Amino acid sequence: MEKEKKISENRRAKMAAVEEIKEKIGNSKSVVLVHYEKLTVLEVTDLRNRFKNANCEYKVYKNTLVRKAFDEIGVTDFDNDLNGATAFVFCPDETSGCSIIAKSVKENPALEEKIVPKSAYVGGAYVDAAGVKKLAAIPSREVLIAKMLGCLQAPIANLAYVLNAIAGQKS
């Protein structure tokens, strides 16, 4: 009887973990799957802090639980990626998780073999490792907006400069 009770508690804990993962997937605009190997405590702490500063969450779950969560929301594309040591980065936007990984590797080349993006779930779609690298190259939303505003302001500023020069010549 005690064994049955323990099994049911274990099963309940797993079901709760699957629900938690599904909720995190649903609340995230992107989820990056990362293979990690031989990271030091200092390296993991640095990565977690970088993700936290970008409002991302770096978590390690059992692959079987994540597979079950994806299966329950009708996504089976990740079955091949859910093996080995896998960390999951839940992000509030489409590019920050990929960018942070790429920037971390660029700043510390020793990480190149230690953290390798496997794939991502972005906007309800599967993105392979090559796509993750492309996402990392896209500037953040704030940078894109700033560039767009700069492009919109430039013609107005040039027009004001020309009109000011013309008005200065007549005097």
Coordinates of C-alpha atoms in Angstrom, one line a residue:
M1 CA 0.0 0.0 0.0
E2 CA 2.8 2.4 0.9
K3 CA 4.6 1.7 -2.4
E4 CA 1.4 2.6 -4.3
K5 CA 1.1 5.8 -2.4
K6 CA 4.7 6.8 -3.1
I7 CA 4.3 6.0 -6.9
S8 CA 1.2 8.2 -7.0
E9 CA 3.0 11.1 -5.3
N10 CA 5.9 10.7 -7.7
R11 CA 3.4 10.7 -10.6
R12 CA 1.7 13.8 -9.2
A13 CA 5.0 15.6 -8.9
K14 CA 5.8 14.8 -12.6
M15 CA 2.4 15.9 -13.7
A16 CA 2.8 19.2 -11.8
A17 CA 6.2 19.6 -13.5
V18 CA 4.7 19.0 -16.9
E19 CA 2.0 21.6 -16.2
E20 CA 4.7 24.1 -15.0
I21 CA 6.7 23.5 -18.2
K22 CA 3.6 24.0 -20.4
E23 CA 2.8 27.2 -18.6
K24 CA 6.3 28.5 -19.1
I25 CA 6.2 27.6 -22.8
G26 CA 2.8 29.3 -23.2
N27 CA 4.0 32.5 -21.4
S28 CA 7.2 32.7 -23.5
K29 CA 7.6 34.1 -27.0
S30 CA 10.6 31.8 -27.4
V31 CA 12.1 28.7 -25.8
V32 CA 15.7 27.9 -26.6
L33 CA 17.0 24.4 -26.1
V34 CA 20.7 24.4 -25.3
H35 CA 23.2 21.5 -25.0
Y36 CA 25.4 22.2 -22.0
E37 CA 28.5 20.2 -21.0
K38 CA 31.2 20.7 -18.3
L39 CA 30.1 24.2 -17.3
T40 CA 31.7 25.5 -14.1
V41 CA 29.6 26.9 -11.4
L42 CA 30.9 30.4 -12.2
E43 CA 30.0 30.0 -15.9
V44 CA 26.5 28.8 -15.1
T45 CA 26.0 31.6 -12.6
D46 CA 27.1 34.2 -15.2
L47 CA 24.7 32.7 -17.8
R48 CA 21.8 32.7 -15.3
N49 CA 22.5 36.3 -14.4
R50 CA 22.7 37.4 -18.1
F51 CA 19.4 35.6 -18.8
K52 CA 17.8 37.1 -15.6
N53 CA 18.8 40.6 -16.6
A54 CA 17.0 40.1 -20.0
N55 CA 13.9 38.7 -18.2
C56 CA 14.7 35.2 -19.5
E57 CA 14.7 32.1 -17.3
Y58 CA 17.4 29.4 -17.6
K59 CA 16.1 26.0 -16.3
V60 CA 17.1 22.4 -16.5
Y61 CA 14.3 19.8 -16.6
K62 CA 14.2 16.2 -17.4
N63 CA 14.0 15.7 -21.2
T64 CA 11.1 13.3 -20.8
L65 CA 9.0 15.9 -18.9
V66 CA 9.7 18.6 -21.5
R67 CA 8.9 16.1 -24.3
K68 CA 5.6 15.3 -22.5
A69 CA 4.8 19.0 -22.2
F70 CA 5.5 19.7 -25.9
D71 CA 3.4 16.6 -26.8
E72 CA 0.5 17.8 -24.8
I73 CA 0.5 21.1 -26.6
G74 CA 0.7 19.3 -29.9
V75 CA 4.4 19.9 -30.8
T76 CA 6.5 16.9 -31.7
D77 CA 9.3 18.5 -33.6
F78 CA 11.7 18.5 -30.6
D79 CA 11.8 14.8 -30.0
N80 CA 15.3 14.4 -31.6
D81 CA 16.6 17.4 -29.6
L82 CA 15.4 16.2 -26.3
N83 CA 18.4 14.0 -25.4
G84 CA 21.6 14.5 -23.5
A85 CA 22.2 17.4 -21.1
T86 CA 19.7 20.0 -22.2
A87 CA 18.9 23.4 -20.6
F88 CA 15.9 25.4 -21.5
V89 CA 15.8 29.2 -21.8
F90 CA 12.3 30.7 -21.6
C91 CA 12.3 34.2 -23.1
P92 CA 9.7 37.1 -23.3
D93 CA 10.8 37.9 -26.8
E94 CA 12.0 36.1 -29.9
T95 CA 15.7 36.9 -29.9
S96 CA 17.2 37.6 -26.5
G97 CA 17.9 34.1 -25.5
C98 CA 19.7 33.3 -28.7
S99 CA 21.6 36.6 -28.6
I100 CA 22.8 36.1 -25.0
I101 CA 24.2 32.7 -25.8
A102 CA 26.0 34.0 -28.9
K103 CA 27.4 37.0 -27.0
S104 CA 28.5 34.8 -24.1
V105 CA 30.4 32.5 -26.5
K106 CA 31.9 35.5 -28.3
E107 CA 33.1 37.0 -25.1
N108 CA 34.4 33.7 -23.7
P109 CA 35.5 31.3 -26.5
A110 CA 36.0 28.5 -23.9
L111 CA 32.1 28.3 -23.8
E112 CA 31.9 27.4 -27.5
E113 CA 32.0 23.7 -26.8
K114 CA 30.2 24.0 -23.5
I115 CA 27.0 25.6 -24.6
V116 CA 25.6 24.8 -28.0
P117 CA 22.1 25.8 -29.1
K118 CA 20.1 22.8 -30.3
S119 CA 16.9 24.4 -31.5
A120 CA 14.2 26.8 -30.4
Y121 CA 10.4 27.2 -30.3
V122 CA 9.7 30.7 -31.6
G123 CA 6.2 32.0 -32.3
G124 CA 4.7 28.5 -32.2
A125 CA 7.2 27.1 -34.7
Y126 CA 10.3 24.9 -34.6
V127 CA 13.6 26.6 -35.4
D128 CA 16.7 24.4 -36.0
A129 CA 20.3 25.2 -34.8
A130 CA 21.1 27.2 -37.9
G131 CA 17.9 29.3 -37.4
V132 CA 18.9 29.9 -33.8
K133 CA 22.2 31.4 -35.0
K134 CA 20.3 33.6 -37.4
L135 CA 18.0 34.8 -34.6
A136 CA 21.0 35.7 -32.5
A137 CA 22.2 38.1 -35.3
I138 CA 18.9 40.0 -35.2
P139 CA 19.1 43.1 -33.0
S140 CA 16.7 43.5 -30.0
R141 CA 13.4 45.1 -30.5
E142 CA 14.5 48.3 -28.8
V143 CA 17.6 48.6 -31.1
L144 CA 15.4 48.1 -34.2
I145 CA 12.9 50.7 -33.0
A146 CA 15.7 53.2 -32.3
K147 CA 17.1 52.6 -35.8
M148 CA 13.7 53.0 -37.3
L149 CA 13.2 56.3 -35.5
G150 CA 16.6 57.5 -36.6
C151 CA 15.7 56.8 -40.2
L152 CA 12.4 58.7 -39.8
Q153 CA 14.1 61.7 -38.0
A154 CA 16.9 62.0 -40.5
P155 CA 14.9 63.5 -43.4
I156 CA 13.1 65.9 -41.1
A157 CA 16.3 67.0 -39.6
N158 CA 17.9 67.5 -43.0
L159 CA 14.9 69.5 -44.2
A160 CA 15.1 71.7 -41.2
Y161 CA 18.8 72.2 -41.8
V162 CA 18.2 73.2 -45.5
L163 CA 15.3 75.5 -44.6
N164 CA 17.4 77.2 -41.9
A165 CA 20.3 77.6 -44.4
I166 CA 18.0 79.2 -46.9
A167 CA 16.5 81.5 -44.4
G168 CA 20.0 82.5 -43.3
Q169 CA 21.0 83.4 -46.9
K170 CA 18.2 85.9 -47.4
S171 CA 19.1 88.0 -44.4

